[in-house]
Short mmCIF file of N, CA and C in Angstrom, two decimals:
data_model
loop_
_atom_site.label_atom_id
_atom_site.label_comp_id
_atom_site.label_asym_id
_atom_site.label_seq_id
_atom_site.Cartn_x
_atom_site.Cartn_y
_atom_site.Cartn_z
N UNK A 1 47.37 42.82 32.36
CA UNK A 1 48.08 44.05 32.60
C UNK A 1 47.19 44.92 33.48
N UNK A 2 47.82 45.58 34.41
CA UNK A 2 47.07 46.41 35.34
C UNK A 2 47.29 47.89 35.02
N UNK A 3 46.25 48.67 35.28
CA UNK A 3 46.27 50.11 35.03
C UNK A 3 47.31 50.80 35.93
N UNK A 4 47.43 50.39 37.18
CA UNK A 4 48.36 51.01 38.11
C UNK A 4 49.81 50.89 37.63
N UNK A 5 50.13 49.72 37.02
CA UNK A 5 51.48 49.51 36.52
C UNK A 5 51.82 50.54 35.45
N UNK A 6 50.86 50.79 34.53
CA UNK A 6 51.10 51.76 33.46
C UNK A 6 51.19 53.18 34.01
N UNK A 7 50.39 53.49 34.99
CA UNK A 7 50.41 54.84 35.57
C UNK A 7 51.72 55.08 36.32
N UNK A 8 52.29 54.05 36.95
CA UNK A 8 53.57 54.18 37.65
C UNK A 8 54.71 54.43 36.68
N UNK A 9 54.54 53.97 35.43
CA UNK A 9 55.58 54.20 34.43
C UNK A 9 55.58 55.66 33.97
N UNK A 10 54.56 56.41 34.33
CA UNK A 10 54.48 57.83 34.02
C UNK A 10 53.80 58.11 32.70
N UNK A 11 53.00 57.18 32.24
CA UNK A 11 52.27 57.40 30.99
C UNK A 11 51.05 58.26 31.25
N UNK A 12 50.69 59.00 30.25
CA UNK A 12 49.53 59.88 30.39
C UNK A 12 48.26 59.03 30.45
N UNK A 13 47.21 59.63 31.01
CA UNK A 13 45.93 58.94 31.20
C UNK A 13 45.35 58.49 29.86
N UNK A 14 45.46 59.30 28.84
CA UNK A 14 44.90 58.97 27.52
C UNK A 14 45.61 57.76 26.92
N UNK A 15 46.92 57.69 27.06
CA UNK A 15 47.71 56.58 26.54
C UNK A 15 47.38 55.31 27.32
N UNK A 16 47.21 55.45 28.63
CA UNK A 16 46.86 54.30 29.47
C UNK A 16 45.51 53.72 29.03
N UNK A 17 44.54 54.59 28.72
CA UNK A 17 43.21 54.14 28.28
C UNK A 17 43.31 53.35 26.96
N UNK A 18 44.11 53.86 26.03
CA UNK A 18 44.26 53.19 24.73
C UNK A 18 44.91 51.82 24.91
N UNK A 19 45.94 51.77 25.76
CA UNK A 19 46.63 50.49 25.98
C UNK A 19 45.67 49.49 26.64
N UNK A 20 44.89 49.96 27.61
CA UNK A 20 43.94 49.06 28.30
C UNK A 20 42.84 48.57 27.34
N UNK A 21 42.37 49.45 26.43
CA UNK A 21 41.34 49.05 25.46
C UNK A 21 41.89 47.97 24.54
N UNK A 22 43.12 48.17 24.06
CA UNK A 22 43.73 47.19 23.17
C UNK A 22 43.96 45.87 23.92
N UNK A 23 44.39 45.96 25.15
CA UNK A 23 44.61 44.77 25.96
C UNK A 23 43.29 44.04 26.20
N UNK A 24 42.17 44.79 26.41
CA UNK A 24 40.85 44.18 26.62
C UNK A 24 40.41 43.38 25.39
N UNK A 25 40.70 43.93 24.20
CA UNK A 25 40.34 43.21 22.96
C UNK A 25 41.09 41.88 22.88
N UNK A 26 42.38 41.93 23.20
CA UNK A 26 43.18 40.71 23.15
C UNK A 26 42.68 39.67 24.16
N UNK A 27 42.34 40.15 25.35
CA UNK A 27 41.85 39.25 26.39
C UNK A 27 40.53 38.61 25.97
N UNK A 28 39.63 39.41 25.39
CA UNK A 28 38.33 38.87 24.95
C UNK A 28 38.50 37.86 23.83
N UNK A 29 39.43 38.13 22.90
CA UNK A 29 39.68 37.19 21.80
C UNK A 29 40.19 35.86 22.36
N UNK A 30 41.10 35.92 23.32
CA UNK A 30 41.63 34.70 23.91
C UNK A 30 40.56 33.95 24.71
N UNK A 31 39.68 34.70 25.39
CA UNK A 31 38.59 34.05 26.13
C UNK A 31 37.64 33.33 25.17
N UNK A 32 37.35 33.95 24.01
CA UNK A 32 36.48 33.31 23.01
C UNK A 32 37.11 32.02 22.50
N UNK A 33 38.44 32.07 22.24
CA UNK A 33 39.13 30.87 21.77
C UNK A 33 39.09 29.77 22.83
N UNK A 34 39.28 30.16 24.08
CA UNK A 34 39.27 29.20 25.17
C UNK A 34 37.88 28.57 25.33
N UNK A 35 36.83 29.40 25.24
CA UNK A 35 35.46 28.89 25.35
C UNK A 35 35.16 27.92 24.21
N UNK A 36 35.58 28.29 22.99
CA UNK A 36 35.35 27.42 21.84
C UNK A 36 36.08 26.09 22.02
N UNK A 37 37.32 26.15 22.52
CA UNK A 37 38.10 24.93 22.72
C UNK A 37 37.47 24.06 23.80
N UNK A 38 36.97 24.67 24.86
CA UNK A 38 36.32 23.91 25.93
C UNK A 38 35.04 23.24 25.42
N UNK A 39 34.25 23.98 24.61
CA UNK A 39 33.02 23.42 24.05
C UNK A 39 33.34 22.23 23.14
N UNK A 40 34.38 22.41 22.31
CA UNK A 40 34.77 21.33 21.40
C UNK A 40 35.24 20.11 22.19
N UNK A 41 36.00 20.35 23.25
CA UNK A 41 36.49 19.24 24.07
C UNK A 41 35.33 18.50 24.73
N UNK A 42 34.32 19.25 25.20
CA UNK A 42 33.15 18.62 25.82
C UNK A 42 32.40 17.76 24.81
N UNK A 43 32.22 18.29 23.60
CA UNK A 43 31.53 17.53 22.55
C UNK A 43 32.30 16.27 22.21
N UNK A 44 33.61 16.40 22.09
CA UNK A 44 34.43 15.23 21.75
C UNK A 44 34.37 14.17 22.85
N UNK A 45 34.37 14.61 24.10
CA UNK A 45 34.24 13.66 25.21
C UNK A 45 32.90 12.93 25.15
N UNK A 46 31.83 13.67 24.84
CA UNK A 46 30.51 13.06 24.73
C UNK A 46 30.48 12.04 23.59
N UNK A 47 31.07 12.42 22.44
CA UNK A 47 31.10 11.51 21.30
C UNK A 47 31.93 10.26 21.62
N UNK A 48 33.04 10.47 22.32
CA UNK A 48 33.89 9.34 22.68
C UNK A 48 33.16 8.38 23.61
N UNK A 49 32.45 8.93 24.57
CA UNK A 49 31.68 8.10 25.50
C UNK A 49 30.61 7.32 24.74
N UNK A 50 29.91 7.99 23.85
CA UNK A 50 28.87 7.34 23.05
C UNK A 50 29.47 6.25 22.17
N UNK A 51 30.60 6.54 21.53
CA UNK A 51 31.25 5.55 20.67
C UNK A 51 31.69 4.34 21.48
N UNK A 52 32.24 4.57 22.66
CA UNK A 52 32.66 3.44 23.51
C UNK A 52 31.47 2.59 23.93
N UNK A 53 30.34 3.23 24.25
CA UNK A 53 29.14 2.46 24.61
C UNK A 53 28.65 1.64 23.42
N UNK A 54 28.68 2.24 22.23
CA UNK A 54 28.24 1.52 21.03
C UNK A 54 29.15 0.33 20.77
N UNK A 55 30.45 0.54 20.88
CA UNK A 55 31.40 -0.55 20.66
C UNK A 55 31.16 -1.67 21.67
N UNK A 56 30.94 -1.29 22.91
CA UNK A 56 30.69 -2.29 23.95
C UNK A 56 29.42 -3.09 23.63
N UNK A 57 28.37 -2.39 23.14
CA UNK A 57 27.14 -3.10 22.80
C UNK A 57 27.35 -4.04 21.62
N UNK A 58 28.25 -3.65 20.69
CA UNK A 58 28.54 -4.54 19.56
C UNK A 58 29.31 -5.78 20.02
N UNK A 59 30.15 -5.62 21.02
CA UNK A 59 30.89 -6.77 21.53
C UNK A 59 29.94 -7.80 22.13
N UNK A 60 28.85 -7.31 22.73
CA UNK A 60 27.88 -8.20 23.36
C UNK A 60 26.93 -8.84 22.36
N UNK A 61 26.90 -8.35 21.13
CA UNK A 61 25.94 -8.86 20.13
C UNK A 61 26.42 -10.18 19.54
N UNK A 62 25.42 -10.95 19.14
CA UNK A 62 25.69 -12.20 18.45
C UNK A 62 25.44 -11.95 16.96
N UNK A 63 26.49 -11.82 16.19
CA UNK A 63 26.39 -11.46 14.78
C UNK A 63 25.60 -12.51 14.00
N UNK A 64 25.80 -13.76 14.32
CA UNK A 64 25.07 -14.83 13.63
C UNK A 64 23.57 -14.71 13.86
N UNK A 65 23.19 -14.34 15.07
CA UNK A 65 21.77 -14.16 15.37
C UNK A 65 21.19 -13.01 14.55
N UNK A 66 21.97 -11.94 14.43
CA UNK A 66 21.52 -10.77 13.67
C UNK A 66 21.34 -11.15 12.20
N UNK A 67 22.30 -11.89 11.65
CA UNK A 67 22.19 -12.32 10.25
C UNK A 67 20.98 -13.23 10.07
N UNK A 68 20.78 -14.13 11.02
CA UNK A 68 19.63 -15.05 10.95
C UNK A 68 18.32 -14.27 11.02
N UNK A 69 18.27 -13.29 11.90
CA UNK A 69 17.08 -12.46 12.05
C UNK A 69 16.81 -11.67 10.77
N UNK A 70 17.87 -11.13 10.18
CA UNK A 70 17.71 -10.37 8.93
C UNK A 70 17.19 -11.27 7.82
N UNK A 71 17.71 -12.48 7.72
CA UNK A 71 17.24 -13.43 6.71
C UNK A 71 15.78 -13.79 6.95
N UNK A 72 15.43 -13.98 8.21
CA UNK A 72 14.05 -14.31 8.57
C UNK A 72 13.10 -13.17 8.16
N UNK A 73 13.50 -11.94 8.44
CA UNK A 73 12.65 -10.79 8.07
C UNK A 73 12.54 -10.63 6.56
N UNK A 74 13.63 -10.90 5.84
CA UNK A 74 13.58 -10.84 4.38
C UNK A 74 12.61 -11.88 3.84
N UNK A 75 12.63 -13.07 4.42
CA UNK A 75 11.70 -14.12 4.01
C UNK A 75 10.26 -13.72 4.28
N UNK A 76 10.01 -13.16 5.47
CA UNK A 76 8.66 -12.71 5.80
C UNK A 76 8.20 -11.61 4.85
N UNK A 77 9.10 -10.68 4.54
CA UNK A 77 8.74 -9.59 3.62
C UNK A 77 8.42 -10.15 2.24
N UNK A 78 9.20 -11.12 1.79
CA UNK A 78 8.94 -11.75 0.50
C UNK A 78 7.60 -12.47 0.48
N UNK A 79 7.31 -13.20 1.55
CA UNK A 79 6.03 -13.91 1.65
C UNK A 79 4.86 -12.93 1.64
N UNK A 80 4.99 -11.85 2.39
CA UNK A 80 3.91 -10.85 2.42
C UNK A 80 3.74 -10.17 1.07
N UNK A 81 4.83 -9.96 0.36
CA UNK A 81 4.75 -9.36 -0.98
C UNK A 81 4.00 -10.30 -1.93
N UNK A 82 4.31 -11.60 -1.84
CA UNK A 82 3.60 -12.59 -2.67
C UNK A 82 2.11 -12.61 -2.32
N UNK A 83 1.81 -12.59 -1.03
CA UNK A 83 0.42 -12.61 -0.58
C UNK A 83 -0.32 -11.36 -1.07
N UNK A 84 0.33 -10.22 -0.99
CA UNK A 84 -0.28 -8.97 -1.46
C UNK A 84 -0.56 -9.03 -2.95
N UNK A 85 0.39 -9.55 -3.72
CA UNK A 85 0.20 -9.70 -5.16
C UNK A 85 -0.96 -10.64 -5.45
N UNK A 86 -1.06 -11.74 -4.69
CA UNK A 86 -2.14 -12.69 -4.88
C UNK A 86 -3.50 -12.05 -4.57
N UNK A 87 -3.58 -11.27 -3.50
CA UNK A 87 -4.83 -10.60 -3.14
C UNK A 87 -5.22 -9.60 -4.23
N UNK A 88 -4.24 -8.86 -4.72
CA UNK A 88 -4.53 -7.89 -5.80
C UNK A 88 -5.02 -8.61 -7.05
N UNK A 89 -4.38 -9.73 -7.39
CA UNK A 89 -4.78 -10.48 -8.58
C UNK A 89 -6.19 -11.05 -8.42
N UNK A 90 -6.50 -11.57 -7.22
CA UNK A 90 -7.85 -12.10 -6.97
C UNK A 90 -8.90 -11.00 -7.09
N UNK A 91 -8.59 -9.82 -6.57
CA UNK A 91 -9.53 -8.70 -6.66
C UNK A 91 -9.74 -8.30 -8.11
N UNK A 92 -8.65 -8.28 -8.89
CA UNK A 92 -8.76 -7.94 -10.30
C UNK A 92 -9.57 -9.00 -11.05
N UNK A 93 -9.35 -10.28 -10.73
CA UNK A 93 -10.11 -11.35 -11.37
C UNK A 93 -11.59 -11.24 -11.02
N UNK A 94 -11.90 -10.97 -9.75
CA UNK A 94 -13.30 -10.80 -9.34
C UNK A 94 -13.94 -9.64 -10.09
N UNK A 95 -13.20 -8.57 -10.25
CA UNK A 95 -13.72 -7.40 -10.97
C UNK A 95 -14.03 -7.77 -12.42
N UNK A 96 -13.11 -8.47 -13.05
CA UNK A 96 -13.32 -8.87 -14.45
C UNK A 96 -14.48 -9.86 -14.57
N UNK A 97 -14.58 -10.80 -13.63
CA UNK A 97 -15.65 -11.80 -13.69
C UNK A 97 -17.01 -11.20 -13.37
N UNK A 98 -17.03 -10.07 -12.68
CA UNK A 98 -18.32 -9.44 -12.37
C UNK A 98 -19.01 -8.92 -13.63
N UNK A 99 -18.25 -8.73 -14.69
CA UNK A 99 -18.86 -8.28 -15.95
C UNK A 99 -19.41 -9.44 -16.77
N UNK A 100 -19.02 -10.67 -16.39
CA UNK A 100 -19.51 -11.85 -17.10
C UNK A 100 -20.89 -12.19 -16.54
N UNK A 101 -21.81 -12.50 -17.39
CA UNK A 101 -23.19 -12.79 -16.99
C UNK A 101 -23.29 -14.26 -16.58
N UNK A 102 -22.92 -14.56 -15.32
CA UNK A 102 -22.88 -15.94 -14.85
C UNK A 102 -23.85 -16.16 -13.69
N UNK A 103 -24.25 -17.41 -13.52
CA UNK A 103 -25.12 -17.77 -12.40
C UNK A 103 -24.32 -17.86 -11.10
N UNK A 104 -23.11 -18.41 -11.18
CA UNK A 104 -22.31 -18.64 -9.98
C UNK A 104 -20.85 -18.30 -10.26
N UNK A 105 -20.42 -17.15 -9.77
CA UNK A 105 -19.06 -16.69 -10.05
C UNK A 105 -18.02 -17.57 -9.36
N UNK A 106 -18.29 -18.09 -8.18
CA UNK A 106 -17.33 -18.92 -7.46
C UNK A 106 -17.05 -20.22 -8.22
N UNK A 107 -18.10 -20.84 -8.75
CA UNK A 107 -17.92 -22.06 -9.54
C UNK A 107 -17.13 -21.76 -10.80
N UNK A 108 -17.45 -20.64 -11.42
CA UNK A 108 -16.73 -20.24 -12.63
C UNK A 108 -15.25 -20.02 -12.32
N UNK A 109 -14.94 -19.40 -11.19
CA UNK A 109 -13.54 -19.17 -10.80
C UNK A 109 -12.80 -20.49 -10.61
N UNK A 110 -13.48 -21.49 -10.05
CA UNK A 110 -12.84 -22.78 -9.80
C UNK A 110 -12.55 -23.52 -11.10
N UNK A 111 -13.36 -23.27 -12.12
CA UNK A 111 -13.17 -23.94 -13.40
C UNK A 111 -12.08 -23.29 -14.25
N UNK A 112 -11.67 -22.09 -13.91
CA UNK A 112 -10.64 -21.40 -14.68
C UNK A 112 -9.28 -22.02 -14.39
N UNK A 113 -8.43 -22.05 -15.40
CA UNK A 113 -7.05 -22.49 -15.21
C UNK A 113 -6.23 -21.26 -14.83
N UNK A 114 -6.01 -21.08 -13.55
CA UNK A 114 -5.36 -19.87 -13.04
C UNK A 114 -3.90 -19.76 -13.49
N UNK A 115 -3.27 -20.89 -13.80
CA UNK A 115 -1.87 -20.86 -14.22
C UNK A 115 -1.72 -20.21 -15.60
N UNK A 116 -2.76 -20.27 -16.42
CA UNK A 116 -2.69 -19.68 -17.75
C UNK A 116 -3.07 -18.20 -17.75
N UNK A 117 -3.60 -17.70 -16.65
CA UNK A 117 -3.97 -16.29 -16.57
C UNK A 117 -2.74 -15.45 -16.25
N UNK A 118 -2.62 -14.33 -16.95
CA UNK A 118 -1.50 -13.41 -16.72
C UNK A 118 -2.08 -12.08 -16.28
N UNK A 119 -1.67 -11.63 -15.11
CA UNK A 119 -2.15 -10.37 -14.55
C UNK A 119 -1.13 -9.30 -14.91
N UNK A 120 -1.56 -8.36 -15.76
CA UNK A 120 -0.61 -7.37 -16.26
C UNK A 120 -1.32 -6.05 -16.52
N UNK A 121 -0.81 -4.98 -15.96
CA UNK A 121 -1.31 -3.62 -16.19
C UNK A 121 -2.81 -3.49 -15.95
N UNK A 122 -3.32 -4.10 -14.90
CA UNK A 122 -4.73 -3.97 -14.56
C UNK A 122 -5.64 -4.80 -15.45
N UNK A 123 -5.09 -5.74 -16.17
CA UNK A 123 -5.89 -6.62 -17.04
C UNK A 123 -5.54 -8.07 -16.74
N UNK A 124 -6.48 -8.95 -17.10
CA UNK A 124 -6.24 -10.38 -16.94
C UNK A 124 -6.16 -10.97 -18.35
N UNK A 125 -4.93 -11.22 -18.78
CA UNK A 125 -4.70 -11.74 -20.12
C UNK A 125 -5.03 -13.23 -20.13
N UNK A 126 -5.83 -13.65 -21.11
CA UNK A 126 -6.22 -15.05 -21.25
C UNK A 126 -7.57 -15.37 -20.65
N UNK A 127 -8.18 -14.42 -19.95
CA UNK A 127 -9.47 -14.67 -19.31
C UNK A 127 -10.58 -14.78 -20.35
N UNK A 128 -10.59 -13.89 -21.32
CA UNK A 128 -11.66 -13.89 -22.33
C UNK A 128 -11.69 -15.21 -23.09
N UNK A 129 -10.52 -15.73 -23.40
CA UNK A 129 -10.45 -16.99 -24.14
C UNK A 129 -11.01 -18.14 -23.29
N UNK A 130 -10.65 -18.18 -22.02
CA UNK A 130 -11.16 -19.24 -21.15
C UNK A 130 -12.67 -19.12 -20.95
N UNK A 131 -13.17 -17.90 -20.81
CA UNK A 131 -14.62 -17.69 -20.66
C UNK A 131 -15.34 -18.15 -21.92
N UNK A 132 -14.78 -17.83 -23.08
CA UNK A 132 -15.41 -18.25 -24.34
C UNK A 132 -15.47 -19.77 -24.42
N UNK A 133 -14.40 -20.44 -24.02
CA UNK A 133 -14.39 -21.90 -24.02
C UNK A 133 -15.41 -22.48 -23.05
N UNK A 134 -15.53 -21.86 -21.88
CA UNK A 134 -16.51 -22.34 -20.90
C UNK A 134 -17.94 -22.06 -21.34
N UNK A 135 -18.16 -20.99 -22.07
CA UNK A 135 -19.51 -20.70 -22.59
C UNK A 135 -19.96 -21.82 -23.53
N UNK A 136 -19.02 -22.38 -24.26
CA UNK A 136 -19.37 -23.46 -25.18
C UNK A 136 -19.50 -24.80 -24.44
N UNK A 137 -18.55 -25.10 -23.55
CA UNK A 137 -18.55 -26.42 -22.92
C UNK A 137 -19.47 -26.51 -21.70
N UNK A 138 -19.67 -25.42 -20.99
CA UNK A 138 -20.51 -25.43 -19.79
C UNK A 138 -21.46 -24.24 -19.83
N UNK A 139 -22.33 -24.26 -20.81
CA UNK A 139 -23.25 -23.14 -21.04
C UNK A 139 -24.21 -22.92 -19.87
N UNK A 140 -24.45 -23.96 -19.08
CA UNK A 140 -25.39 -23.84 -17.95
C UNK A 140 -24.90 -22.84 -16.89
N UNK A 141 -23.61 -22.52 -16.89
CA UNK A 141 -23.07 -21.56 -15.92
C UNK A 141 -23.44 -20.11 -16.25
N UNK A 142 -23.83 -19.88 -17.48
CA UNK A 142 -24.04 -18.50 -17.92
C UNK A 142 -25.52 -18.21 -18.14
N UNK A 143 -25.90 -17.00 -17.79
CA UNK A 143 -27.28 -16.56 -18.03
C UNK A 143 -27.42 -16.25 -19.51
N UNK A 144 -28.62 -16.53 -20.01
CA UNK A 144 -28.87 -16.25 -21.41
C UNK A 144 -29.00 -14.75 -21.60
N UNK A 145 -28.42 -14.29 -22.66
CA UNK A 145 -28.57 -12.87 -22.98
C UNK A 145 -29.48 -12.79 -24.18
N UNK A 146 -30.65 -12.19 -23.98
CA UNK A 146 -31.63 -12.09 -25.05
C UNK A 146 -31.62 -10.68 -25.60
N UNK A 147 -31.72 -10.61 -26.88
CA UNK A 147 -31.86 -9.32 -27.53
C UNK A 147 -33.33 -8.92 -27.40
N UNK A 148 -33.63 -7.74 -26.87
CA UNK A 148 -35.03 -7.36 -26.67
C UNK A 148 -35.82 -7.26 -27.98
N UNK A 149 -35.14 -7.14 -29.09
CA UNK A 149 -35.83 -7.03 -30.37
C UNK A 149 -36.26 -8.39 -30.91
N UNK A 150 -35.55 -9.46 -30.54
CA UNK A 150 -35.92 -10.79 -31.03
C UNK A 150 -36.99 -11.39 -30.14
N UNK A 151 -37.94 -12.03 -30.80
CA UNK A 151 -39.06 -12.62 -30.08
C UNK A 151 -38.78 -14.09 -29.85
N UNK A 152 -38.98 -14.52 -28.63
CA UNK A 152 -38.81 -15.91 -28.27
C UNK A 152 -39.98 -16.70 -28.87
N UNK A 153 -39.71 -17.78 -29.63
CA UNK A 153 -40.81 -18.54 -30.23
C UNK A 153 -41.71 -19.19 -29.19
N UNK A 154 -41.23 -19.43 -27.97
CA UNK A 154 -42.04 -20.01 -26.91
C UNK A 154 -43.00 -18.99 -26.29
N UNK A 155 -42.67 -17.72 -26.42
CA UNK A 155 -43.45 -16.66 -25.79
C UNK A 155 -44.60 -16.27 -26.72
N UNK A 156 -45.83 -16.67 -26.35
CA UNK A 156 -46.98 -16.37 -27.21
C UNK A 156 -47.93 -15.38 -26.54
N UNK A 157 -47.43 -14.57 -25.63
CA UNK A 157 -48.31 -13.65 -24.91
C UNK A 157 -48.96 -12.63 -25.82
N UNK A 158 -48.27 -12.26 -26.86
CA UNK A 158 -48.81 -11.20 -27.71
C UNK A 158 -49.21 -11.71 -29.10
N UNK A 159 -49.37 -12.99 -29.21
CA UNK A 159 -49.82 -13.56 -30.49
C UNK A 159 -51.34 -13.57 -30.49
N UNK A 160 -51.95 -12.79 -31.34
CA UNK A 160 -53.41 -12.68 -31.35
C UNK A 160 -54.08 -13.92 -31.90
N UNK A 161 -53.36 -14.79 -32.57
CA UNK A 161 -53.95 -15.98 -33.16
C UNK A 161 -53.87 -17.19 -32.25
N UNK A 162 -53.20 -17.06 -31.12
CA UNK A 162 -53.03 -18.20 -30.23
C UNK A 162 -53.30 -17.74 -28.80
N UNK A 163 -54.01 -18.55 -28.03
CA UNK A 163 -54.31 -18.19 -26.65
C UNK A 163 -53.06 -18.35 -25.81
N UNK A 164 -52.87 -17.50 -24.78
CA UNK A 164 -51.70 -17.65 -23.90
C UNK A 164 -51.75 -18.98 -23.18
N UNK A 165 -50.59 -19.63 -23.07
CA UNK A 165 -50.57 -20.94 -22.43
C UNK A 165 -49.72 -20.97 -21.15
N UNK A 166 -49.22 -19.86 -20.71
CA UNK A 166 -48.44 -19.82 -19.48
C UNK A 166 -46.96 -20.01 -19.70
N UNK A 167 -46.55 -20.51 -20.86
CA UNK A 167 -45.13 -20.73 -21.10
C UNK A 167 -44.38 -19.42 -21.23
N UNK A 168 -45.05 -18.39 -21.70
CA UNK A 168 -44.40 -17.10 -21.88
C UNK A 168 -44.51 -16.23 -20.66
N UNK A 169 -45.07 -16.71 -19.59
CA UNK A 169 -45.17 -15.92 -18.38
C UNK A 169 -46.59 -15.45 -18.13
N UNK A 170 -47.44 -15.41 -19.15
CA UNK A 170 -48.83 -14.97 -18.95
C UNK A 170 -49.67 -16.17 -18.55
N UNK A 171 -50.71 -15.95 -17.73
CA UNK A 171 -51.59 -17.04 -17.30
C UNK A 171 -52.73 -17.19 -18.30
N UNK A 172 -53.10 -18.45 -18.50
CA UNK A 172 -54.24 -18.72 -19.37
C UNK A 172 -55.52 -18.43 -18.60
N UNK A 173 -56.66 -18.46 -19.31
CA UNK A 173 -57.95 -18.20 -18.69
C UNK A 173 -58.25 -19.25 -17.63
N UNK A 174 -57.95 -20.52 -17.91
CA UNK A 174 -58.21 -21.60 -16.97
C UNK A 174 -57.36 -21.42 -15.70
N UNK A 175 -56.08 -21.06 -15.88
CA UNK A 175 -55.22 -20.83 -14.72
C UNK A 175 -55.72 -19.68 -13.87
N UNK A 176 -56.20 -18.65 -14.50
CA UNK A 176 -56.74 -17.50 -13.78
C UNK A 176 -57.96 -17.90 -12.98
N UNK A 177 -58.88 -18.71 -13.58
CA UNK A 177 -60.08 -19.14 -12.87
C UNK A 177 -59.72 -20.08 -11.71
N UNK A 178 -58.76 -20.98 -11.90
CA UNK A 178 -58.33 -21.87 -10.83
C UNK A 178 -57.73 -21.07 -9.66
N UNK A 179 -56.95 -20.05 -9.98
CA UNK A 179 -56.39 -19.19 -8.93
C UNK A 179 -57.50 -18.51 -8.15
N UNK A 180 -58.54 -18.09 -8.84
CA UNK A 180 -59.64 -17.40 -8.18
C UNK A 180 -60.41 -18.37 -7.28
N UNK A 181 -60.64 -19.59 -7.76
CA UNK A 181 -61.41 -20.56 -6.99
C UNK A 181 -60.64 -21.00 -5.74
N UNK A 182 -59.37 -21.29 -5.88
CA UNK A 182 -58.59 -21.83 -4.76
C UNK A 182 -57.80 -20.77 -4.01
N UNK A 183 -57.96 -19.53 -4.34
CA UNK A 183 -57.29 -18.39 -3.69
C UNK A 183 -55.77 -18.57 -3.61
N UNK A 184 -55.19 -18.88 -4.66
CA UNK A 184 -53.73 -19.08 -4.70
C UNK A 184 -53.04 -17.76 -4.95
#
């Protein structure tokens, strides 16, 4: 609507201003609706283009290959999970065996029946029983644990009634003199 048209009708200036203000509000509201509709149409066109490209890429795909690849990755993930569990169990077994007073931990590990060991909650169930059995059957694998209060009958270093003979770790008088003579 034009201002001149209203003025030609003989309307007062104040009335013309009010009509133009009201008309401006209506025009702005319609422009906002048009802008919103154009924005929505642009977004929908973009989505449609993207969807068509995706559909086209799916047409080119080999579904059997994708299924095969997924199965292959599941198998690899399962294998890696088993390997990780095995590494964790070996580390836990090594930790537990480090507390056993043994000469050779690797030999001891080989003698254990790993199928009877159960790894559960950070413990190795059945290990103590197998170690106890090996202590009896293969005592040479384990270091002797001596109580410091008990005296070894072979150790005569501190027996005042018997001369040291070297068996307890102390050298006899003759051994000391031989060492001095030959500078050993």
